[in-house]
CSV table of C-alpha atoms in Angstrom, one decimal:
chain,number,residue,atom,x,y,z
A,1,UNK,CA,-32.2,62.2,-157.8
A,2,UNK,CA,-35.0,63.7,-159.4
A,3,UNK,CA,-37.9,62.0,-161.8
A,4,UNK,CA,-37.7,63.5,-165.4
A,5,UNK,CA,-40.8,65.3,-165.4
A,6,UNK,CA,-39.3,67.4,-162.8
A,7,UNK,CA,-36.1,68.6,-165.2
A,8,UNK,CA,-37.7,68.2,-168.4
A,9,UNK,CA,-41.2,68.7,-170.1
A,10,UNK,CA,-41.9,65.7,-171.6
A,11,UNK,CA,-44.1,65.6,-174.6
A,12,UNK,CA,-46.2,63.1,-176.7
A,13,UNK,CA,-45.7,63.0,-180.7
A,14,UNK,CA,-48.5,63.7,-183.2
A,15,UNK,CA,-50.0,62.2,-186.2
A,16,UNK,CA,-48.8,63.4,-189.3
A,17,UNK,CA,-51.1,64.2,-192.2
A,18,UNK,CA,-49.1,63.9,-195.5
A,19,UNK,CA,-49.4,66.6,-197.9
A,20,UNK,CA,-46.9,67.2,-200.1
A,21,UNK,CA,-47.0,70.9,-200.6
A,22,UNK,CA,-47.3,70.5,-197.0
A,23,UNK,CA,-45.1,73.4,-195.1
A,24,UNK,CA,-44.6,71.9,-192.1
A,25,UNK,CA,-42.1,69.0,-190.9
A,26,UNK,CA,-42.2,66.0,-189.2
A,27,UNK,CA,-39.7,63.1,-187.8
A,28,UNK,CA,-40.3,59.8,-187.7
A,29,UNK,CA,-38.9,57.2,-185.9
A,30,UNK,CA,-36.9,55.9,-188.9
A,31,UNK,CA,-36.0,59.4,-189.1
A,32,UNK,CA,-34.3,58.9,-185.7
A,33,UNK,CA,-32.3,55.4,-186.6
A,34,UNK,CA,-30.2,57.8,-189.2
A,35,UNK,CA,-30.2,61.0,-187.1
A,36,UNK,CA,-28.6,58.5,-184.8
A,37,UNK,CA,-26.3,57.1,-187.0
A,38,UNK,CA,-25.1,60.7,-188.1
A,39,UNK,CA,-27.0,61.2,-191.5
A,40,UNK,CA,-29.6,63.4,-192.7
A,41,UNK,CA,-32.7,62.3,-192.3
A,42,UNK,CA,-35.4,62.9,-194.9
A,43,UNK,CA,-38.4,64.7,-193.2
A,44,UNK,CA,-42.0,64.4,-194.1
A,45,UNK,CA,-43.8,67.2,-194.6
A,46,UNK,CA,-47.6,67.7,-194.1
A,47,UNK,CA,-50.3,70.2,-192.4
A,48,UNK,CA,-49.1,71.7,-189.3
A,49,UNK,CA,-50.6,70.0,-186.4
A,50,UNK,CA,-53.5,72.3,-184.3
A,51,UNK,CA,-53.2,70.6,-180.9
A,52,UNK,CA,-51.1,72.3,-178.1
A,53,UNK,CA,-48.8,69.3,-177.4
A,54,UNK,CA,-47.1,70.2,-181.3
A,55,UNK,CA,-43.9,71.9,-180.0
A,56,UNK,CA,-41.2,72.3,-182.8
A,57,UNK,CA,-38.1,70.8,-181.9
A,58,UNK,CA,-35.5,73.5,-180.8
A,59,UNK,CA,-31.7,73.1,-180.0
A,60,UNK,CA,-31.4,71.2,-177.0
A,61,UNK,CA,-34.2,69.1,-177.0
A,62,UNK,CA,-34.1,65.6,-177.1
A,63,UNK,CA,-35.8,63.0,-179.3
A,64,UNK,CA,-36.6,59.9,-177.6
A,65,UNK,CA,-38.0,56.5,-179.3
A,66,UNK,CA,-41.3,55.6,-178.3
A,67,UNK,CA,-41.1,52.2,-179.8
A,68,UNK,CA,-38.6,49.2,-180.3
A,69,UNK,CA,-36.7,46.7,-178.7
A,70,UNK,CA,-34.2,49.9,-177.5
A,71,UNK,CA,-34.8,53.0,-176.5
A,72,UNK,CA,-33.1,55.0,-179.4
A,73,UNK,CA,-32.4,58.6,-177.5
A,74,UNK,CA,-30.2,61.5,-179.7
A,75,UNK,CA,-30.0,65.7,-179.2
A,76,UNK,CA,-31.5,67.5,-182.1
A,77,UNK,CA,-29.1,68.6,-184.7
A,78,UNK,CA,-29.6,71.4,-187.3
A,79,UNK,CA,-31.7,68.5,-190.1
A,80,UNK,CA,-34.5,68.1,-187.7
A,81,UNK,CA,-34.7,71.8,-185.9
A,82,UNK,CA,-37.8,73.3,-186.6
A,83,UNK,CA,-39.7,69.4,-187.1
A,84,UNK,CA,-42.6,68.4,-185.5
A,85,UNK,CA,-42.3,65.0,-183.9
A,86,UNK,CA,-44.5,61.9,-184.9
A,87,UNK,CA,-46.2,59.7,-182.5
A,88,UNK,CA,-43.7,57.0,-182.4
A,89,UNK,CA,-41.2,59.9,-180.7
A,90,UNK,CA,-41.2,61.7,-177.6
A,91,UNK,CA,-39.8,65.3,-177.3
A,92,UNK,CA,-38.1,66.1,-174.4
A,93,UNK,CA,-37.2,69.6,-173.5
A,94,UNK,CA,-34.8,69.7,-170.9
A,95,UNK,CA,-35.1,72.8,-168.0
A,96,UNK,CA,-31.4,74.0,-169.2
A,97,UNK,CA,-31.0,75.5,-165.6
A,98,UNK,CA,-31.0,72.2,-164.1
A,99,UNK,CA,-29.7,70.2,-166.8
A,100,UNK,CA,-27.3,69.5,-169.6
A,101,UNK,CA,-29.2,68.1,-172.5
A,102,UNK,CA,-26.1,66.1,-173.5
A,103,UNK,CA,-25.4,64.5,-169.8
A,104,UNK,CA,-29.1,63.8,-170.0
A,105,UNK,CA,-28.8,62.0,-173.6
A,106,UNK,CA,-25.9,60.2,-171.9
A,107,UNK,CA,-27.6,59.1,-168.8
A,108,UNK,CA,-30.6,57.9,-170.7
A,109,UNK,CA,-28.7,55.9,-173.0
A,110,UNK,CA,-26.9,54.1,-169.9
A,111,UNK,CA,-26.9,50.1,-169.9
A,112,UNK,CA,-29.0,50.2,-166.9
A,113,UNK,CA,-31.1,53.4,-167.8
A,114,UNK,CA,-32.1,51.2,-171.1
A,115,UNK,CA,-33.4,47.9,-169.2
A,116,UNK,CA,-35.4,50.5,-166.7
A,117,UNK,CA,-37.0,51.8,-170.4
A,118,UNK,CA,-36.8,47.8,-171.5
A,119,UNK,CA,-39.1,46.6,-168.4
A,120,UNK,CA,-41.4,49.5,-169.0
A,121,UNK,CA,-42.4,48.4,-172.4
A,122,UNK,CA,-45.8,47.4,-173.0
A,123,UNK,CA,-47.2,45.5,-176.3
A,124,UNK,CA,-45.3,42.1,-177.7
A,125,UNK,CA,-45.2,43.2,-181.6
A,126,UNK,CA,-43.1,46.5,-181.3
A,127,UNK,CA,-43.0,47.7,-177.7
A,128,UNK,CA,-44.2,50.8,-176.7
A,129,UNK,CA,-42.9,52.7,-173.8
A,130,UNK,CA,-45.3,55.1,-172.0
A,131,UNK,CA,-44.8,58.7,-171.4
A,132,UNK,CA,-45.4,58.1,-167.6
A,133,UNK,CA,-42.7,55.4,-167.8
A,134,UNK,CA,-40.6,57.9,-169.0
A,135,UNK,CA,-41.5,60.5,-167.2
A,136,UNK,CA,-40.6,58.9,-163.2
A,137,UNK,CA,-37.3,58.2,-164.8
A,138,UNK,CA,-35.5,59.2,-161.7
A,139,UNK,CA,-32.2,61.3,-163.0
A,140,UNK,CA,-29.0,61.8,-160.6
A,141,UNK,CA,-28.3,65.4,-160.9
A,142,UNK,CA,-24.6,66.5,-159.8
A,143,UNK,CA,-23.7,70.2,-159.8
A,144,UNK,CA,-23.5,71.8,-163.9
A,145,UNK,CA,-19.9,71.8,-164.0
A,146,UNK,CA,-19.8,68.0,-163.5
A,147,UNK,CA,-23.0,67.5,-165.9
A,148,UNK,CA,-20.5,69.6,-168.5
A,149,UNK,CA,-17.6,67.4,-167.6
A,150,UNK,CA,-19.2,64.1,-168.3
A,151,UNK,CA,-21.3,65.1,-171.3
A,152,UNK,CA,-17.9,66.1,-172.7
A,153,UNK,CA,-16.9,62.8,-172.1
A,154,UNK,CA,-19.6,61.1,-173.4
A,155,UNK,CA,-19.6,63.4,-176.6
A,156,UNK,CA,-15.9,62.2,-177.1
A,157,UNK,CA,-16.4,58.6,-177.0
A,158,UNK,CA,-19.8,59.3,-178.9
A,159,UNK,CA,-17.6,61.1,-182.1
A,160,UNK,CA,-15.2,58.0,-181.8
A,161,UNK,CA,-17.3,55.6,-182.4
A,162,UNK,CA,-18.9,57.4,-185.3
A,163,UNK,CA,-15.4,57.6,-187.0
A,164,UNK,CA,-14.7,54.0,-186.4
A,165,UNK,CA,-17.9,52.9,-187.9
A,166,UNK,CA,-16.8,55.3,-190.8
A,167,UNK,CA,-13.4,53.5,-190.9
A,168,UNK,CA,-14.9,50.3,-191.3
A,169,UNK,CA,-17.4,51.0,-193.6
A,170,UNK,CA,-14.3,52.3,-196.1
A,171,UNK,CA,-12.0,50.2,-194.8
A,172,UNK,CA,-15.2,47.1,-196.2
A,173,UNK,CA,-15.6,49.3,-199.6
A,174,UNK,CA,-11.3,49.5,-200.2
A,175,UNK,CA,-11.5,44.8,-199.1
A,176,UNK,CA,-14.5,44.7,-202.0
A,177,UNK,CA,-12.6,46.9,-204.4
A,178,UNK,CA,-9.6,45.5,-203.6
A,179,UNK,CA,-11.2,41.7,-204.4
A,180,UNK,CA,-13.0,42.9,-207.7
A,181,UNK,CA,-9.7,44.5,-208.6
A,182,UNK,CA,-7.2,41.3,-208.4
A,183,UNK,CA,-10.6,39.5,-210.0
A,184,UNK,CA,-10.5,41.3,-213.2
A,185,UNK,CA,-6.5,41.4,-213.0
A,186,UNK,CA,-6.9,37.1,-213.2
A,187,UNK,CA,-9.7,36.9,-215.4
A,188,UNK,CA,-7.5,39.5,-218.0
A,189,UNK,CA,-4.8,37.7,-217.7
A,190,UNK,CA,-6.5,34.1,-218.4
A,191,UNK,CA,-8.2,35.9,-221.7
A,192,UNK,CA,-4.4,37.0,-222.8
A,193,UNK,CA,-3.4,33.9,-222.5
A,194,UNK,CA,-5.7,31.9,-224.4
A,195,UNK,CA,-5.7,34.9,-227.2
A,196,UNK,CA,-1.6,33.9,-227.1
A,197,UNK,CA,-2.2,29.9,-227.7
């Protein structure tokens, strides 16, 4: 096993200055909630930052919750490449010689990997968890072509449970259509009625 900041580089957020002819992006930590839940987030935009901790984020890197009662981990998609990342986020650029970004999104989303984060939390309003805390995060690293396997298979149960939560979401809309339907079926009828007496 090897600590994080030994696979990955590790960086802090920054704070964003809102401008809006701004050309420069940033992600927030709401941002994150629906990258997570598979929509588009809607970026700020502001000055670029000029400190040397303001990477963009590329393919591959990781965006990792800084705050909250979980530890809300994702890979970057396409909405968010190119972003700067806000001070509630960590960036985590993996070393892609080492390790699969997508095994590491899966270990770090583990059960056991999120009470690690949930211990390391300091503040009682919203948590924070500390970079360092992060960073010792000790990582089991089998060879790549079991990384691949099981980021594969974590990316499969991942896209299932997306498509459920989009089946039950319709499936909610089609019950509350379905209701509203027969309602206005009953309250026609009734009306008919009393027009025929």
């Amino acid at each position: 096993m090897l600590e994080l900041r030994n696979i990955a580089s590790v960086l802090s957020g920054v704070s964003v200055r809102e401008v809006k002819s701004g050309t420069a992006r940033f992600m927030r930590l709401s941002d994150l909630s629906e990258l997570k839940a598979g929509r588009t987030p809607a970026l700020t935009t502001g000055e670029a930052p000029a400190v040397a901790r303001a990477l963009k984020i590329e393919d591959g890197d990781l965006i990792v919750g800084a705050r909250g009662s979980t530890t809300d981990i994702c890979i970057a998609s396409d909405a968010v490449i190119g972003a700067f990342v806000s001070l509630d986020i960590y960036l985590v650029r993996p070393d892609r010689s080492r390790v699969n970004p997508q095994y590491l999104v899966a270990f770090l989303s583990l059960p056991a990997t999120q009470a690690l984060f949930a211990g390391g939390k300091q503040g009682s309003s919203l948590a924070r968890l500390p970079k360092d805390e992060l960073e010792k995060t000790e990582v089991p690293l089998p060879p790549m072509a079991v990384q691949q396997m099981i980021a594969g298979l974590a990316l499969s149960f991942d896209e299932e449970d997306k498509l459920l939560k989009k089946l039950t979401d319709l499936n909610s809309i089609f019950g509350r259509e379905t209701v509203a339907r027969a309602i206005r079926a009953a309250d026609t009828r009734q009306f008919l009625r009393r027009s025929i007496q």
